[in-house]
XYZ file of C-alpha atoms in Angstrom:
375
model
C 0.000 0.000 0.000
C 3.020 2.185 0.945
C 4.551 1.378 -2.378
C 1.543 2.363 -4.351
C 1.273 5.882 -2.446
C 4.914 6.537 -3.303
C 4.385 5.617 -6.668
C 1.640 7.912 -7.058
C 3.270 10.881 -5.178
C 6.212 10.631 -7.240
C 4.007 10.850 -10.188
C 2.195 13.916 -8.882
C 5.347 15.417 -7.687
C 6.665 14.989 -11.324
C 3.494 16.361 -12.955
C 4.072 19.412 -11.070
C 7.112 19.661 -11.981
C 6.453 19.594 -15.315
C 3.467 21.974 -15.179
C 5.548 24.476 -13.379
C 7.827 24.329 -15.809
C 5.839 25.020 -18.472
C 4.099 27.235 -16.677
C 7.213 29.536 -16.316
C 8.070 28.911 -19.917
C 5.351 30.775 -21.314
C 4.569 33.763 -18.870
C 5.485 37.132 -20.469
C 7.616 39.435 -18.799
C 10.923 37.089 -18.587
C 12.113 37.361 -22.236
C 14.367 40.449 -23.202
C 14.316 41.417 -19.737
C 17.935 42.302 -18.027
C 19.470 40.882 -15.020
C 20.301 43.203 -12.301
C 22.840 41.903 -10.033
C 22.992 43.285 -6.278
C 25.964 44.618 -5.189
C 28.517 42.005 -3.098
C 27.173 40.597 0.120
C 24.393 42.385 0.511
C 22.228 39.559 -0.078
C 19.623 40.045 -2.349
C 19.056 37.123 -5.331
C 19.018 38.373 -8.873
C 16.025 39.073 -10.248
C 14.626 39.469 -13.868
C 13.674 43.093 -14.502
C 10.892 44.322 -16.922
C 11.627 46.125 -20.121
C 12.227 49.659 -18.957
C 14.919 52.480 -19.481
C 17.657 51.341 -17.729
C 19.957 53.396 -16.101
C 23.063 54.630 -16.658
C 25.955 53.482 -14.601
C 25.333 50.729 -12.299
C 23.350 51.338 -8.963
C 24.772 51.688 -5.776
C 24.128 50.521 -2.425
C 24.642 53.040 0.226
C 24.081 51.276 2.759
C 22.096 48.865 5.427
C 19.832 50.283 7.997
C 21.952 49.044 11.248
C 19.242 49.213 13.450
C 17.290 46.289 14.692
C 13.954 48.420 15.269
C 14.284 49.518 11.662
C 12.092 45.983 10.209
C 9.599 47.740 7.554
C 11.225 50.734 6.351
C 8.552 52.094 4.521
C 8.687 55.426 4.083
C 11.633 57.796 2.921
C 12.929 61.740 3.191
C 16.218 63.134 2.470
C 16.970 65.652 4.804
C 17.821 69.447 3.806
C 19.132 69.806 6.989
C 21.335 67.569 8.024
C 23.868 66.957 5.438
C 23.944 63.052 4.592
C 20.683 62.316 6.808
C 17.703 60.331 5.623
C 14.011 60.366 7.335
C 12.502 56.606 7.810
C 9.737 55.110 9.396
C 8.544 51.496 10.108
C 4.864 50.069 8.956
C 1.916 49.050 10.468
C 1.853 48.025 14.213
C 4.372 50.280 15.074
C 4.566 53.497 17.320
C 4.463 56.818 15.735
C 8.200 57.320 15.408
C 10.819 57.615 12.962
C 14.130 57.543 12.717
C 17.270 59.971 11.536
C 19.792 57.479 9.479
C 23.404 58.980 8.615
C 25.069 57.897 5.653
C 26.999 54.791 7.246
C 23.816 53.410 8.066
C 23.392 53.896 11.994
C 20.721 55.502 13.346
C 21.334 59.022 14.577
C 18.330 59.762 16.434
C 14.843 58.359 16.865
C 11.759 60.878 17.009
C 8.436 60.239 18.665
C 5.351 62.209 16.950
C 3.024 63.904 20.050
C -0.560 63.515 19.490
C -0.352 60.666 16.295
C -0.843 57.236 16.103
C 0.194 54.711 13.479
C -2.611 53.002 12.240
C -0.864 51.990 9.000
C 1.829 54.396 8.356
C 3.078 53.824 4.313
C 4.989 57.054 3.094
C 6.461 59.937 4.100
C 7.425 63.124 2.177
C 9.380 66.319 2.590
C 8.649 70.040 1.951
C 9.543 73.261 2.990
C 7.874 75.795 4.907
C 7.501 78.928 3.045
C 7.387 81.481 5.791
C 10.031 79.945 7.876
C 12.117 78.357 5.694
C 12.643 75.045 7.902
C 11.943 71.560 6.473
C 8.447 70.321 7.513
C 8.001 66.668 7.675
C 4.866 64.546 6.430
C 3.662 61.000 7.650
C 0.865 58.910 6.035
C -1.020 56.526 7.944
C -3.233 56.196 4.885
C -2.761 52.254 4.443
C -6.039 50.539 4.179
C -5.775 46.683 2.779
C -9.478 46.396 3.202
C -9.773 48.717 0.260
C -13.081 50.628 2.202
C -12.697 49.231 5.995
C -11.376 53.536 7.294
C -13.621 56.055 6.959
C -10.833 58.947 6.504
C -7.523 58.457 6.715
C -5.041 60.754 8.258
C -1.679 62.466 7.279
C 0.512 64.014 10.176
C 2.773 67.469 9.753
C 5.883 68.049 11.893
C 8.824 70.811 11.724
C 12.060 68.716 11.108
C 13.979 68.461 13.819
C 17.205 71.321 14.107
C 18.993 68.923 16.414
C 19.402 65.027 16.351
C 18.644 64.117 19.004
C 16.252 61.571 20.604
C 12.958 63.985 21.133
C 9.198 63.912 21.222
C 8.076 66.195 18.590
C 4.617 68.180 18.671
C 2.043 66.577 15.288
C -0.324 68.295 13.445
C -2.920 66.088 12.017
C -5.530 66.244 8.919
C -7.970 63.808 8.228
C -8.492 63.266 4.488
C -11.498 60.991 2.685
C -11.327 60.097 -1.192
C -14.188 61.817 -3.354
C -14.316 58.899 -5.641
C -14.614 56.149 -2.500
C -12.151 54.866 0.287
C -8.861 52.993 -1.081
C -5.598 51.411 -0.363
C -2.810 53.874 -0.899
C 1.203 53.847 0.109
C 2.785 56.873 -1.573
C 2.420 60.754 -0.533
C 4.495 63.677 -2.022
C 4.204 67.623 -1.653
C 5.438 69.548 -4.478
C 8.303 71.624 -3.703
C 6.891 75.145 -5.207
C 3.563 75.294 -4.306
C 3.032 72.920 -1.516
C 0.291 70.775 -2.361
C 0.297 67.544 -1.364
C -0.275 64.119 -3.333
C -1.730 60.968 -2.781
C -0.924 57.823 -4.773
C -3.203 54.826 -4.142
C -1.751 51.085 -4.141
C -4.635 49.476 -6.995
C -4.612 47.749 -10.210
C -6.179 50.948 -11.437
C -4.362 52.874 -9.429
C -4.878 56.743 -9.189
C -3.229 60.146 -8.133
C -5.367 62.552 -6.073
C -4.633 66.016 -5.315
C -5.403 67.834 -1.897
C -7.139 71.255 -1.437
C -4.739 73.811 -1.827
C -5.677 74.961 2.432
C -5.774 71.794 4.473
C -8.522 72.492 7.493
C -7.750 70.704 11.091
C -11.241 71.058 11.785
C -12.771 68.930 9.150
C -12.323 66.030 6.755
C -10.278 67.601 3.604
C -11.355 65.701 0.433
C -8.484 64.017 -1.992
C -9.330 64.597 -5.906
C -8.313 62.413 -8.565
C -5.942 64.201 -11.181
C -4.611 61.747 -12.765
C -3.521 57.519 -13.071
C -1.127 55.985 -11.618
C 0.943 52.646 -11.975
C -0.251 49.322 -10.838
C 0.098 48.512 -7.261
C 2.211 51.500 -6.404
C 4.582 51.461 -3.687
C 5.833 54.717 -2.516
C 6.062 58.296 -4.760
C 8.139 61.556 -4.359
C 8.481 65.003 -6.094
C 12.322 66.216 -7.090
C 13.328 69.080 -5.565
C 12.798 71.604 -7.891
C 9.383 70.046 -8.594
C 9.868 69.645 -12.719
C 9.439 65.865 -12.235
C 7.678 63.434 -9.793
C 8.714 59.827 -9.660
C 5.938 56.408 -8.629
C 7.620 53.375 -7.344
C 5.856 49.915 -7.655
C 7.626 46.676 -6.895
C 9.422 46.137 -10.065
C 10.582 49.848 -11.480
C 9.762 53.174 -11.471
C 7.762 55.319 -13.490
C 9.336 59.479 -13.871
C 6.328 61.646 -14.694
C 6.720 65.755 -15.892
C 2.857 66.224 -14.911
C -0.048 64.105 -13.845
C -0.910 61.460 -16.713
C 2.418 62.969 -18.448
C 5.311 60.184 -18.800
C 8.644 60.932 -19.103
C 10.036 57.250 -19.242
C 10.561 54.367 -16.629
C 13.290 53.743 -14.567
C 14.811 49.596 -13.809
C 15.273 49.365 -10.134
C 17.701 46.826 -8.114
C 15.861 43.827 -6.941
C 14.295 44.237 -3.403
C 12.797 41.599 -1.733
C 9.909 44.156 -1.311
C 10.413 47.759 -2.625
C 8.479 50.182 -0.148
C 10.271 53.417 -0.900
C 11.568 55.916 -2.975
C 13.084 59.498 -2.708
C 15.010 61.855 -4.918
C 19.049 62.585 -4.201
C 19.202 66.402 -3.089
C 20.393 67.452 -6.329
C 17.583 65.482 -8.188
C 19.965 63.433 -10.533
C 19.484 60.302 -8.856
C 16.674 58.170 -6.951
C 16.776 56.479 -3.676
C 15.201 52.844 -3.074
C 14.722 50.813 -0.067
C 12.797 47.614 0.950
C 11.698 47.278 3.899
C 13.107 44.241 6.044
C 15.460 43.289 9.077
C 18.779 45.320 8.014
C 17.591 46.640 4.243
C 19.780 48.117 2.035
C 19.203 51.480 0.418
C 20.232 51.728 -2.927
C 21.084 54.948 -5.066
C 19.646 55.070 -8.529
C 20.533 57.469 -11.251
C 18.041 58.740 -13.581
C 19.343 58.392 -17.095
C 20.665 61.529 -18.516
C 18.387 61.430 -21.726
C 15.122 61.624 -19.616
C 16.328 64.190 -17.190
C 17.547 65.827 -20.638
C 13.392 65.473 -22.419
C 12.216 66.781 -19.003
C 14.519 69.997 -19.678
C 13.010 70.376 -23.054
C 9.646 69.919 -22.268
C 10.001 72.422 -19.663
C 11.633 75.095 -22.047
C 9.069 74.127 -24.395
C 6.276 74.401 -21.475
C 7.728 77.998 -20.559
C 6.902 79.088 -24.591
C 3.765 77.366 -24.809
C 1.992 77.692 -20.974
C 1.561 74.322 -21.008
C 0.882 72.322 -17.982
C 2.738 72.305 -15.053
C 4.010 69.016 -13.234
C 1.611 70.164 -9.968
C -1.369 70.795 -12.231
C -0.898 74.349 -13.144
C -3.636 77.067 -13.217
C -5.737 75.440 -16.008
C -5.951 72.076 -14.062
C -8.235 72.474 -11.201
C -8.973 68.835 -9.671
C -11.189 66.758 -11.701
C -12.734 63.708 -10.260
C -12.691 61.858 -13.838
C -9.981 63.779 -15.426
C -10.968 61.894 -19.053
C -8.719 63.774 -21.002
C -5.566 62.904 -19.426
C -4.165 60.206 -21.034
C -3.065 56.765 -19.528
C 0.330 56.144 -19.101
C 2.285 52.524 -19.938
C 1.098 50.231 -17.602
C 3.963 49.991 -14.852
C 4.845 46.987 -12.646
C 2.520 44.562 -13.732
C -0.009 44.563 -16.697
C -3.521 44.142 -16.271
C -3.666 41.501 -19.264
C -0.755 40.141 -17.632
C -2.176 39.339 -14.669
C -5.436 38.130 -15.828
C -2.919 35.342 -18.464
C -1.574 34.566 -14.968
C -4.258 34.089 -13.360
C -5.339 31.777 -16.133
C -2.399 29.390 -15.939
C -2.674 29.297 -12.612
C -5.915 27.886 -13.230
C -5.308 25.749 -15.558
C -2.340 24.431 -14.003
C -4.236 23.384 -10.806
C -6.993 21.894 -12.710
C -4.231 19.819 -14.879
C -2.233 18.314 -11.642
C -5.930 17.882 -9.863
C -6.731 15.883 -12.947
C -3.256 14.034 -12.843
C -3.827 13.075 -9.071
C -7.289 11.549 -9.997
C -5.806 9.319 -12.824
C -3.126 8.156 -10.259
C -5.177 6.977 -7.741
């Protein structure tokens, strides 16, 4: 009886091996795709990338986070304060802190937010404060993998620190609520001129909302959709002088000149899950991290020829008044925003996920069927 089992296990076990391998012989998104290797020791596997601009000069790891509370960095800021500092934060299930990382990795200080609580904390961003000049940090506990179970959401304001220093800092918080229905979102970003801030959701059909130009304490300030964004998006931040933004999904990254406007995509080093993204102070380069017991955060540059099409379009923008990358004066918030025009699916495309979803299918049904016969 014992013989008979093994017989028919190894026959199942070879089925699915078979299947499998078939399986992964006709998926898209493998072929033409380049390797990216991870840098020495810092062990990440390779991974296939999809077909993307790729860019120039290999990327770099800057470092690990050396910290052993630092386990979901999920968020990311590069400080204009502290020379060499970056802003991170952990995920859900966390306190409301974050943490001040200098460039060999080890934490500098860790700062407690006074009158927050982290929900679901996903993003972070970084603006300046126009009357004061001082850097004015932003934290998004806008995660919601119910897609619908949070009424509002909230998004908390705090002065960047002038000293690092362990501290409990004093929070300002706004509530926000979709107009178009509660979602699932990871990425923030405030534009660096005018200081509106952005909300990327995390959806197949995933979106980019805008919020009202005054945020009110006392109310529920309503998020706008003005314009798509890439499948399942991960993190997004403006550059500094706010003539790009960049979405990060798991795969790459997607460089946009204005909402619905592509510039081109971006390859990013394999992560074993890519949670954040944030421009180099001189805006020539991206930073990526994953989040993770001792990530690594990786520096990215953009290739020269897109950073070169964004300078043209932006001469030619200046002759023609055409739209700016935070919306301009023509491009007041539009909750359907039809005539914006869909950029290249990023990550993963729909039609590729539904073929997946079909082999997957079919696969099960063809070892469920192979199991039968072998009994």
């Amino acid at each position: 009886m014992m013989g008979g089992m093994g017989n028919r296990s190894g026959v199942i076990a070879r089925a699915a091996v078979v299947v499998c391998a078939f399986v992964l012989s006709v998926l898209p998104g493998t072929a033409g795709a380049s390797a990216v290797t991870a840098g020495p020791g810092d062990g990440e596997t390779d991974a296939a990338q999809p077909a993307a601009v790729t860019a120039e000069g290999r990327e770099r790891l800057l470092f690990r986070f050396k910290d052993p509370r630092i386990t979901e960095s999920s968020g990311l800021a590069v400080s204009r304060t502290h020379k060499g500092i970056v802003y991170t934060h952990n995920d859900s299930g966390e306190e409301p802190v974050f943490f001040a990382v200098g460039p060999d990795g080890r934490t500098r200080a860790r700062f407690t937010l006074r009158g927050a609580a982290a929900r679901d904390w996903e993003a972070m961003a970084l603006s300046t404060d126009p009357r004061t000049g001082r850097g004015v940090l932003w934290f998004a506990d806008i995660g919601d993998n119910l897609n619908g179970a949070w009424p509002n959401i909230s998004i908390y304001r705090v002065e960047e620190p002038a000293v690092l220093r362990d501290a409990t800092l004093p929070a300002v918080r706004y509530r926000f609520r979709y107009a178009d229905g509660a979602r699932n979102a990871e990425g923030i970003m405030v534009h660096p001129r005018t200081g509106r801030l952005y909300v990327v959701s995390k959806e197949f059909a995933g979106s980019v909302y805008i919020a009202p130009k005054k945020l009110r304490t006392d109310r529920v300030n309503v998020l706008r959709r003005v314009g798509p964004a890439p499948i399942m998006a991960t993190d997004a931040a403006y550059s500094p002088d706010g003539s790009t933004f960049v979405i990060r999904t798991y795969i790459s990254a997607t460089l946009y000149s204005a909402p619905g406007k592509v510039v081109g995509r971006i390859s990013m080093p394999p992560l074993k899950q890519a949670e954040s993204i944030a421009y180099t102070l001189d805006g020539r380069a991206l930073l990526t991290g994953s989040e993770g017991e001792r990530s690594p955060l990786y520096e990215v540059p953009i290739p020269a020829r897109l950073l070169d099409k964004v300078k043209k379009q932006d001469e030619q923008g200046k002759k023609g008044g055409a739209v700016r990358s935070d919306g301009g004066a023509s491009a007041q918030p539009s909750p359907v925003a039809a005539a914006e025009p869909e950029p290249e699916p990023d990550g993963v495309p729909p039609r590729m996920i539904l073929l997946w979803v079909g082999v997957a299918v079919g696969a099960t049904a063809v070892i469920a069927l192979i199991a039968r016969l072998a009994r």
